[in-house]
Amino acid sequence: MGRLEYRPAGTYRLEWVYRNRHREPVQVWLALSPDLPTQKVLGLHLTPEPHERTVSPDGLGEMAWYRLAPGEAVRLDATIQTFSVRYSPRGRGPVVPLEPQERELYLRSTGMVTITPEIREEARRLTEGCGTDLEKVHRLAVHMFHHYGYCHPPRARGATAMGRDRRGDCGQFSALFAAWCRFLGIPTRVHLGTWAVGRFQGHAWTECYIEGLGWLPVDISVATVHSKLRRLLRLRHLPSYAFGHLEGQRITFSLKYDRELVPPYPETNPPLADLTMEMGEQPVAFGYQLLHRRAPYLQPAYVRLPEQVESLSRPLTVTDLLGDWRGRHEPWHLRALHAAQVFLFAMAGLAVLATLVPMTDRWLEQRGLKPPDLWMDAAFLAANGIAWFLSRGRSWLPGFLAVFFLFMVLEDLRGR
């Protein structure tokens, strides 16, 4: 079966702000990040204090509620330690058992994670012949990686839309994958959160509960973002970072779609048609309506906007719906330690490359082969540099190869 290995990855400061830019009050329901095996909330401060702060009715952590006057703002400051996760097929580790109410919650068919007859049939067909839940989850992950594409923003949201369109963003991948697994009796939860560093870097991914193992992370959307480059390089296997692995650079706001709100949300028809999109097989006006009496998702907030068009600040932006946030390394001595680690790793890599490049040229010459010329090395340098940039630095291989070919280019220039 194997085990999941958790290791401290970093400490981050998260700052989230919502400001009411409208001419009437706005209500805000805010999910507060929970403690998880992948994160520990070291400190959390809200300014001002919420009008209500309650434990979520579905047992998924705390929730804060505000009624903001025009021009008023709410701010959240949190310090969160994150942990990386790596699945190892060897040995066994401690496993926290799943409570019956948790199992029922994460097997449920909901508005966004809808288990339709088509989804049932596809999940059953794809996992035919699999012996264990771990094999089923891996089979589904490989299929999704090969047959579903990344697209942002999607035309519609929810598992049904993803199954129909076969294209979507991270939230779409997570919803359909959760629906497949839940139908097969594998408890699956969707993390709605953000990358730990950067401004407004929202992300979603899944965890599947495997008996004897625990919560196994699966994030197919990250792999499909790079799928065109991988096809060009004829790399068709599922990347290891997409299955059973988290790098420890993400923060979870909420653990599922379809959240019940407290106090109750006052639904109404929207004053603008462009706020409506398909969510879970029906039109929903974000900021005015719920999906089956629940907020479609909290990332980290769901708002109730003014009913009158003349009261709305135009144009409406995504920050009017979700707020704005920024993440960074915290505190300063940990940022300095991280920078020192990166510097030492880079120096060690440069030392290896400084030895490897001349050795590569000599090895080729000894076998009567011509070393690559300047233009070929420059092309490989550019290709790997672009690949590393598109991965936002999360994939080390193209970064390493980019530095390698940089040395090759310098060696070519020196030999001219």
CSV table of C-alpha atoms in Angstrom, one decimal:
chain,number,residue,atom,x,y,z
A,1,MET,CA,0.0,0.0,0.0
A,2,GLY,CA,2.8,2.5,0.9
A,3,ARG,CA,2.6,5.6,3.0
A,4,LEU,CA,2.3,9.4,2.7
A,5,GLU,CA,5.3,11.4,3.9
A,6,TYR,CA,4.7,15.0,5.2
A,7,ARG,CA,7.5,17.4,5.6
A,8,PRO,CA,7.6,21.1,6.6
A,9,ALA,CA,7.8,23.2,3.4
A,10,GLY,CA,7.5,26.9,4.4
A,11,THR,CA,5.7,29.6,6.4
A,12,TYR,CA,3.6,32.1,4.4
A,13,ARG,CA,1.8,35.3,5.1
A,14,LEU,CA,-1.7,35.6,3.4
A,15,GLU,CA,-3.4,38.9,3.1
A,16,TRP,CA,-7.0,39.0,1.9
A,17,VAL,CA,-9.1,42.2,1.5
A,18,TYR,CA,-12.7,42.9,0.4
A,19,ARG,CA,-13.8,46.5,-0.1
A,20,ASN,CA,-17.4,47.5,-0.8
A,21,ARG,CA,-17.2,49.8,-3.8
A,22,HIS,CA,-20.9,50.0,-4.2
A,23,ARG,CA,-23.6,52.5,-3.1
A,24,GLU,CA,-25.4,50.0,-0.8
A,25,PRO,CA,-24.4,47.5,1.8
A,26,VAL,CA,-22.8,44.2,0.7
A,27,GLN,CA,-22.9,41.0,2.7
A,28,VAL,CA,-19.8,38.8,2.8
A,29,TRP,CA,-19.5,35.1,3.9
A,30,LEU,CA,-15.8,34.3,4.4
A,31,ALA,CA,-14.3,30.8,4.9
A,32,LEU,CA,-11.4,30.7,7.4
A,33,SER,CA,-8.6,28.4,6.5
A,34,PRO,CA,-8.7,25.1,8.6
A,35,ASP,CA,-5.8,23.1,10.1
A,36,LEU,CA,-5.0,20.1,7.8
A,37,PRO,CA,-2.2,17.6,7.4
A,38,THR,CA,-0.9,19.9,4.6
A,39,GLN,CA,-1.2,23.2,6.6
A,40,LYS,CA,-1.2,24.6,10.1
A,41,VAL,CA,-2.7,28.0,10.8
A,42,LEU,CA,-0.2,29.8,13.1
A,43,GLY,CA,-2.2,33.0,13.4
A,44,LEU,CA,-5.3,34.5,11.9
A,45,HIS,CA,-6.6,38.1,12.4
A,46,LEU,CA,-9.7,39.7,11.1
A,47,THR,CA,-10.2,43.5,10.9
A,48,PRO,CA,-12.8,44.5,11.9
A,49,GLU,CA,-14.3,41.7,14.0
A,50,PRO,CA,-17.0,39.9,12.1
A,51,HIS,CA,-20.7,40.4,12.8
A,52,GLU,CA,-21.0,36.6,13.2
A,53,ARG,CA,-18.3,33.9,13.5
A,54,THR,CA,-19.7,30.4,13.5
A,55,VAL,CA,-18.6,26.8,12.9
A,56,SER,CA,-19.7,25.7,9.5
A,57,PRO,CA,-22.9,23.5,9.6
A,58,ASP,CA,-21.2,20.9,7.5
A,59,GLY,CA,-18.3,20.6,9.9
A,60,LEU,CA,-15.7,22.2,7.6
A,61,GLY,CA,-14.2,24.8,9.8
A,62,GLU,CA,-15.1,28.3,10.8
A,63,MET,CA,-16.9,30.9,8.7
A,64,ALA,CA,-17.2,34.7,9.3
A,65,TRP,CA,-20.1,37.0,8.1
A,66,TYR,CA,-20.0,40.7,7.5
A,67,ARG,CA,-22.4,43.4,6.4
A,68,LEU,CA,-20.2,46.1,4.9
A,69,ALA,CA,-21.4,49.7,4.4
A,70,PRO,CA,-20.4,51.6,1.3
A,71,GLY,CA,-16.6,52.2,1.3
A,72,GLU,CA,-16.1,49.8,4.3
A,73,ALA,CA,-13.5,47.0,4.0
A,74,VAL,CA,-12.7,43.7,5.8
A,75,ARG,CA,-9.1,42.4,6.0
A,76,LEU,CA,-7.8,39.0,6.8
A,77,ASP,CA,-4.1,38.4,7.8
A,78,ALA,CA,-3.0,34.8,8.3
A,79,THR,CA,0.3,33.1,8.9
A,80,ILE,CA,0.3,29.5,7.7
A,81,GLN,CA,2.9,26.8,7.8
A,82,THR,CA,2.6,24.4,4.9
A,83,PHE,CA,3.8,20.8,4.5
A,84,SER,CA,4.8,18.9,1.4
A,85,VAL,CA,3.4,15.5,0.7
A,86,ARG,CA,5.0,12.6,-1.1
A,87,TYR,CA,3.5,9.1,-1.7
A,88,SER,CA,6.0,6.3,-1.2
A,89,PRO,CA,5.0,2.7,-2.2
A,90,ARG,CA,7.3,1.3,0.4
A,91,GLY,CA,6.4,0.7,4.1
A,92,ARG,CA,3.4,1.9,6.0
A,93,GLY,CA,2.8,5.1,8.0
A,94,PRO,CA,0.3,6.3,10.6
A,95,VAL,CA,-3.2,6.8,9.2
A,96,VAL,CA,-6.0,8.9,10.7
A,97,PRO,CA,-9.3,7.0,10.3
A,98,LEU,CA,-12.2,8.6,8.5
A,99,GLU,CA,-15.2,9.4,10.7
A,100,PRO,CA,-18.6,8.1,9.4
A,101,GLN,CA,-19.9,11.6,8.9
A,102,GLU,CA,-16.8,12.6,6.9
A,103,ARG,CA,-17.2,9.5,4.7
A,104,GLU,CA,-20.8,10.3,4.0
A,105,LEU,CA,-19.9,14.0,3.3
A,106,TYR,CA,-17.2,13.2,0.8
A,107,LEU,CA,-19.2,10.5,-1.0
A,108,ARG,CA,-22.2,12.8,-1.6
A,109,SER,CA,-23.5,13.9,-5.0
A,110,THR,CA,-23.9,17.7,-4.9
A,111,GLY,CA,-24.7,20.6,-7.2
A,112,MET,CA,-21.1,21.0,-8.4
A,113,VAL,CA,-20.0,17.4,-8.0
A,114,THR,CA,-22.9,15.8,-9.6
A,115,ILE,CA,-22.9,12.0,-10.1
A,116,THR,CA,-24.9,11.6,-13.3
A,117,PRO,CA,-25.6,8.3,-15.2
A,118,GLU,CA,-22.9,9.4,-17.8
A,119,ILE,CA,-20.4,9.9,-15.0
A,120,ARG,CA,-21.2,6.6,-13.4
A,121,GLU,CA,-20.8,4.7,-16.7
A,122,GLU,CA,-17.5,6.4,-17.5
A,123,ALA,CA,-16.0,5.8,-14.1
A,124,ARG,CA,-17.2,2.1,-14.2
A,125,ARG,CA,-15.7,1.6,-17.7
A,126,LEU,CA,-12.4,3.2,-17.0
A,127,THR,CA,-11.7,1.2,-13.8
A,128,GLU,CA,-12.8,-2.2,-15.1
A,129,GLY,CA,-10.2,-4.8,-13.9
A,130,CYS,CA,-8.7,-2.6,-11.2
A,131,GLY,CA,-8.3,-4.5,-7.9
A,132,THR,CA,-7.8,-1.7,-5.3
A,133,ASP,CA,-9.0,1.9,-4.8
A,134,LEU,CA,-5.4,3.1,-5.3
A,135,GLU,CA,-5.3,1.4,-8.7
A,136,LYS,CA,-8.7,3.0,-9.6
A,137,VAL,CA,-7.6,6.5,-8.7
A,138,HIS,CA,-4.4,6.2,-10.7
A,139,ARG,CA,-6.3,4.8,-13.7
A,140,LEU,CA,-8.7,7.7,-13.6
A,141,ALA,CA,-5.9,10.2,-13.2
A,142,VAL,CA,-4.0,8.8,-16.2
A,143,HIS,CA,-7.2,8.9,-18.3
A,144,MET,CA,-8.0,12.5,-17.4
A,145,PHE,CA,-4.4,13.6,-18.2
A,146,HIS,CA,-4.6,12.1,-21.7
A,147,HIS,CA,-8.2,13.0,-22.7
A,148,TYR,CA,-9.1,16.3,-21.0
A,149,GLY,CA,-7.7,19.7,-21.8
A,150,TYR,CA,-7.0,22.9,-19.8
A,151,CYS,CA,-9.1,26.0,-20.6
A,152,HIS,CA,-9.6,29.2,-18.5
A,153,PRO,CA,-12.1,30.5,-18.1
A,154,PRO,CA,-14.5,27.7,-18.8
A,155,ARG,CA,-17.9,28.2,-20.4
A,156,ALA,CA,-19.7,26.4,-17.5
A,157,ARG,CA,-18.7,25.0,-14.1
A,158,GLY,CA,-19.3,21.7,-12.5
A,159,ALA,CA,-18.6,18.0,-13.0
A,160,THR,CA,-21.4,17.7,-15.6
A,161,ALA,CA,-20.0,20.5,-17.8
A,162,MET,CA,-16.5,19.1,-17.6
A,163,GLY,CA,-17.7,15.6,-18.6
A,164,ARG,CA,-19.5,17.2,-21.6
A,165,ASP,CA,-16.9,19.7,-22.8
A,166,ARG,CA,-13.8,17.8,-21.8
A,167,ARG,CA,-12.1,21.1,-21.2
A,168,GLY,CA,-11.9,23.3,-18.1
A,169,ASP,CA,-9.8,24.9,-15.5
A,170,CYS,CA,-8.5,23.4,-12.2
A,171,GLY,CA,-11.9,23.6,-10.6
A,172,GLN,CA,-13.5,21.7,-13.4
A,173,PHE,CA,-10.8,19.0,-13.3
A,174,SER,CA,-11.4,18.7,-9.6
A,175,ALA,CA,-15.2,18.5,-9.8
A,176,LEU,CA,-15.3,15.7,-12.4
A,177,PHE,CA,-12.5,13.7,-10.7
A,178,ALA,CA,-14.3,13.9,-7.4
A,179,ALA,CA,-17.5,12.7,-9.0
A,180,TRP,CA,-15.8,9.7,-10.6
A,181,CYS,CA,-14.2,8.7,-7.3
A,182,ARG,CA,-17.2,9.3,-5.2
A,183,PHE,CA,-19.3,7.0,-7.4
A,184,LEU,CA,-16.7,4.3,-6.9
A,185,GLY,CA,-17.1,4.6,-3.1
A,186,ILE,CA,-13.8,6.5,-2.7
A,187,PRO,CA,-14.2,9.5,-0.4
A,188,THR,CA,-12.9,12.6,-2.3
A,189,ARG,CA,-12.7,16.2,-1.2
A,190,VAL,CA,-11.9,19.3,-3.3
A,191,HIS,CA,-9.5,21.9,-2.0
A,192,LEU,CA,-10.4,25.4,-3.0
A,193,GLY,CA,-7.4,27.6,-2.3
A,194,THR,CA,-4.5,29.5,-3.7
A,195,TRP,CA,-0.8,29.2,-4.5
A,196,ALA,CA,1.1,30.4,-1.5
A,197,VAL,CA,3.1,33.1,-3.3
A,198,GLY,CA,1.7,35.8,-5.6
A,199,ARG,CA,-1.4,37.9,-6.1
A,200,PHE,CA,-4.8,36.3,-6.8
A,201,GLN,CA,-3.3,32.9,-7.7
A,202,GLY,CA,-6.4,30.8,-7.1
A,203,HIS,CA,-6.2,27.0,-7.5
A,204,ALA,CA,-8.2,23.8,-6.8
A,205,TRP,CA,-7.1,20.2,-6.4
A,206,THR,CA,-8.4,16.9,-5.0
A,207,GLU,CA,-7.6,14.4,-2.2
A,208,CYS,CA,-8.9,10.8,-2.2
A,209,TYR,CA,-9.1,8.9,1.0
A,210,ILE,CA,-7.5,5.5,0.5
A,211,GLU,CA,-7.9,3.0,3.4
A,212,GLY,CA,-4.6,2.2,5.0
A,213,LEU,CA,-3.0,5.2,3.4
A,214,GLY,CA,-4.9,8.4,4.1
A,215,TRP,CA,-5.7,11.5,2.0
A,216,LEU,CA,-3.8,11.0,-1.3
A,217,PRO,CA,-3.4,14.3,-3.3
A,218,VAL,CA,-4.2,14.3,-7.0
A,219,ASP,CA,-3.8,17.4,-9.2
A,220,ILE,CA,-4.3,16.7,-12.9
A,221,SER,CA,-4.8,20.3,-14.1
A,222,VAL,CA,-1.2,21.3,-13.3
A,223,ALA,CA,0.0,18.5,-15.5
A,224,THR,CA,-2.3,19.3,-18.4
A,225,VAL,CA,-1.2,22.9,-18.5
A,226,HIS,CA,2.2,21.6,-19.7
A,227,SER,CA,0.7,18.8,-21.8
A,228,LYS,CA,1.5,20.4,-25.2
A,229,LEU,CA,5.2,20.7,-24.4
A,230,ARG,CA,5.1,17.2,-23.0
A,231,ARG,CA,3.6,15.8,-26.2
A,232,LEU,CA,6.2,17.7,-28.2
A,233,LEU,CA,8.9,15.9,-26.2
A,234,ARG,CA,7.0,12.6,-26.4
A,235,LEU,CA,6.5,12.4,-22.7
A,236,ARG,CA,3.2,10.7,-22.4
A,237,HIS,CA,3.3,9.3,-18.8
A,238,LEU,CA,1.5,11.0,-16.0
A,239,PRO,CA,3.9,13.3,-14.2
A,240,SER,CA,4.8,12.3,-10.7
A,241,TYR,CA,3.9,15.7,-9.3
A,242,ALA,CA,0.3,15.2,-10.4
A,243,PHE,CA,-0.4,12.0,-8.3
A,244,GLY,CA,0.5,11.5,-4.7
A,245,HIS,CA,2.6,14.6,-4.4
A,246,LEU,CA,2.2,18.2,-3.2
A,247,GLU,CA,5.1,20.6,-3.2
A,248,GLY,CA,3.9,22.5,-0.1
A,249,GLN,CA,3.4,25.8,-1.9
A,250,ARG,CA,-0.4,26.1,-1.7
A,251,ILE,CA,-3.0,27.2,0.9
A,252,THR,CA,-6.5,25.8,1.4
A,253,PHE,CA,-9.4,28.2,2.0
A,254,SER,CA,-12.2,25.6,1.9
A,255,LEU,CA,-12.6,21.8,1.6
A,256,LYS,CA,-15.6,21.4,-0.7
A,257,TYR,CA,-17.9,22.9,-3.2
A,258,ASP,CA,-21.6,23.6,-2.3
A,259,ARG,CA,-21.2,25.2,1.2
A,260,GLU,CA,-24.1,26.0,3.4
A,261,LEU,CA,-24.0,29.6,4.6
A,262,VAL,CA,-24.8,31.1,8.1
A,263,PRO,CA,-26.7,33.3,8.4
A,264,PRO,CA,-29.0,32.3,5.6
A,265,TYR,CA,-28.3,33.9,2.2
A,266,PRO,CA,-31.1,36.1,0.7
A,267,GLU,CA,-31.4,35.0,-2.9
A,268,THR,CA,-32.8,37.3,-5.6
A,269,ASN,CA,-32.8,37.8,-9.3
A,270,PRO,CA,-29.7,39.6,-10.6
A,271,PRO,CA,-29.9,43.1,-12.1
A,272,LEU,CA,-27.3,42.2,-14.8
A,273,ALA,CA,-27.6,39.2,-17.1
A,274,ASP,CA,-23.8,38.9,-17.5
A,275,LEU,CA,-23.4,37.7,-13.9
A,276,THR,CA,-25.2,34.4,-14.7
A,277,MET,CA,-23.4,31.3,-15.9
A,278,GLU,CA,-24.1,27.5,-15.9
A,279,MET,CA,-23.1,25.9,-12.6
A,280,GLY,CA,-24.0,22.3,-11.9
A,281,GLU,CA,-26.5,22.0,-14.8
A,282,GLN,CA,-28.4,25.2,-14.0
A,283,PRO,CA,-28.0,29.0,-14.4
A,284,VAL,CA,-26.7,30.7,-11.3
A,285,ALA,CA,-26.1,34.4,-10.8
A,286,PHE,CA,-22.9,34.7,-8.7
A,287,GLY,CA,-23.4,37.3,-6.0
A,288,TYR,CA,-27.2,36.9,-6.0
A,289,GLN,CA,-28.2,33.2,-6.1
A,290,LEU,CA,-27.3,29.8,-4.6
A,291,LEU,CA,-27.0,26.4,-6.2
A,292,HIS,CA,-29.5,24.1,-4.4
A,293,ARG,CA,-29.5,26.5,-1.4
A,294,ARG,CA,-25.7,26.4,-1.1
A,295,ALA,CA,-22.9,28.7,-2.2
A,296,PRO,CA,-21.3,27.1,-5.3
A,297,TYR,CA,-17.8,27.6,-3.7
A,298,LEU,CA,-16.0,29.7,-1.2
A,299,GLN,CA,-12.6,30.9,-2.5
A,300,PRO,CA,-12.5,32.3,0.1
A,301,ALA,CA,-15.7,34.3,0.0
A,302,TYR,CA,-19.3,34.5,-1.3
A,303,VAL,CA,-21.0,37.9,-1.5
A,304,ARG,CA,-24.5,39.3,-1.7
A,305,LEU,CA,-24.4,42.4,-4.0
A,306,PRO,CA,-26.9,45.3,-4.2
A,307,GLU,CA,-30.1,44.6,-6.0
A,308,GLN,CA,-30.4,47.9,-7.9
A,309,VAL,CA,-28.2,48.5,-11.0
A,310,GLU,CA,-27.7,52.1,-10.1
A,311,SER,CA,-26.2,51.0,-6.7
A,312,LEU,CA,-23.5,48.8,-8.4
A,313,SER,CA,-20.0,50.2,-9.0
A,314,ARG,CA,-19.2,49.7,-12.7
A,315,PRO,CA,-17.6,47.9,-14.2
A,316,LEU,CA,-17.8,44.9,-11.9
A,317,THR,CA,-14.5,43.1,-11.4
A,318,VAL,CA,-13.6,39.7,-10.0
A,319,THR,CA,-12.4,41.4,-6.8
A,320,ASP,CA,-16.1,42.5,-6.3
A,321,LEU,CA,-17.0,38.9,-6.2
A,322,LEU,CA,-14.1,37.2,-4.4
A,323,GLY,CA,-12.0,39.9,-2.9
A,324,ASP,CA,-8.3,40.3,-3.5
A,325,TRP,CA,-5.4,38.4,-1.9
A,326,ARG,CA,-1.6,38.2,-1.9
A,327,GLY,CA,0.7,35.5,-0.5
A,328,ARG,CA,4.4,35.7,0.4
A,329,HIS,CA,7.0,34.0,2.5
A,330,GLU,CA,6.9,35.0,6.1
A,331,PRO,CA,8.7,35.9,8.4
A,332,TRP,CA,11.8,37.6,7.1
A,333,HIS,CA,14.3,35.1,8.6
A,334,LEU,CA,12.5,32.2,6.9
A,335,ARG,CA,12.5,34.1,3.6
A,336,ALA,CA,16.3,34.7,4.1
A,337,LEU,CA,16.8,31.0,4.9
A,338,HIS,CA,14.8,30.0,1.8
A,339,ALA,CA,16.9,32.4,-0.4
A,340,ALA,CA,20.1,31.0,1.1
A,341,GLN,CA,18.9,27.4,0.3
A,342,VAL,CA,18.1,28.4,-3.3
A,343,PHE,CA,21.5,30.2,-3.6
A,344,LEU,CA,23.4,27.2,-2.3
A,345,PHE,CA,21.5,24.8,-4.5
A,346,ALA,CA,22.1,27.1,-7.5
A,347,MET,CA,25.9,27.2,-6.7
A,348,ALA,CA,26.1,23.5,-6.4
A,349,GLY,CA,24.2,23.1,-9.7
A,350,LEU,CA,26.5,25.6,-11.4
A,351,ALA,CA,29.6,23.7,-10.1
A,352,VAL,CA,28.2,20.4,-11.5
A,353,LEU,CA,27.4,22.1,-14.8
A,354,ALA,CA,30.8,23.8,-15.1
A,355,THR,CA,32.3,20.3,-14.9
A,356,LEU,CA,29.7,18.5,-17.0
A,357,VAL,CA,29.7,20.8,-20.1
A,358,PRO,CA,33.4,20.4,-21.0
A,359,MET,CA,33.2,16.7,-20.2
A,360,THR,CA,30.2,16.4,-22.6
A,361,ASP,CA,32.1,18.1,-25.4
A,362,ARG,CA,35.2,15.9,-24.9
A,363,TRP,CA,33.1,12.7,-24.7
A,364,LEU,CA,31.5,13.6,-28.1
A,365,GLU,CA,34.8,14.5,-29.7
A,366,GLN,CA,36.4,11.2,-28.6
A,367,ARG,CA,33.7,9.3,-30.4
A,368,GLY,CA,34.1,11.3,-33.6
A,369,LEU,CA,30.9,13.2,-33.0
A,370,LYS,CA,30.5,16.9,-33.5
A,371,PRO,CA,29.4,18.8,-30.4
A,372,PRO,CA,26.2,20.8,-30.9
A,373,ASP,CA,26.7,24.2,-32.5
A,374,LEU,CA,25.8,27.6,-31.0
A,375,TRP,CA,22.4,27.9,-32.7
A,376,MET,CA,21.2,24.4,-31.6
A,377,ASP,CA,22.3,25.1,-28.0
A,378,ALA,CA,20.7,28.5,-28.1
A,379,ALA,CA,17.4,26.9,-29.3
A,380,PHE,CA,17.4,24.3,-26.5
A,381,LEU,CA,18.2,27.1,-24.0
A,382,ALA,CA,15.2,29.1,-25.2
A,383,ALA,CA,12.9,26.1,-25.2
A,384,ASN,CA,13.7,25.0,-21.7
A,385,GLY,CA,13.7,28.6,-20.4
A,386,ILE,CA,10.2,29.1,-21.8
A,387,ALA,CA,9.1,25.8,-20.3
A,388,TRP,CA,10.5,26.7,-16.9
A,389,PHE,CA,8.8,30.1,-17.0
A,390,LEU,CA,5.4,28.6,-18.0
A,391,SER,CA,5.7,26.2,-15.0
A,392,ARG,CA,6.2,29.3,-12.8
A,393,GLY,CA,9.3,27.7,-11.5
A,394,ARG,CA,7.5,24.6,-10.1
A,395,SER,CA,9.2,22.2,-12.5
A,396,TRP,CA,12.9,21.8,-11.8
A,397,LEU,CA,13.9,19.8,-14.9
A,398,PRO,CA,13.5,22.5,-17.5
A,399,GLY,CA,15.2,25.0,-15.2
A,400,PHE,CA,18.2,22.7,-14.8
A,401,LEU,CA,18.3,22.1,-18.6
A,402,ALA,CA,18.1,25.8,-19.3
A,403,VAL,CA,21.2,26.4,-17.1
A,404,PHE,CA,22.9,23.5,-18.7
A,405,PHE,CA,22.4,24.8,-22.2
A,406,LEU,CA,23.4,28.3,-21.1
A,407,PHE,CA,26.7,26.9,-20.2
A,408,MET,CA,26.9,25.1,-23.6
A,409,VAL,CA,26.2,28.5,-25.3
A,410,LEU,CA,28.9,30.2,-23.3
A,411,GLU,CA,31.3,27.3,-24.1
A,412,ASP,CA,30.4,27.7,-27.8
A,413,LEU,CA,31.1,31.4,-27.7
A,414,ARG,CA,34.4,30.9,-25.9
A,415,GLY,CA,35.5,28.4,-28.6
A,416,ARG,CA,34.9,30.8,-31.4
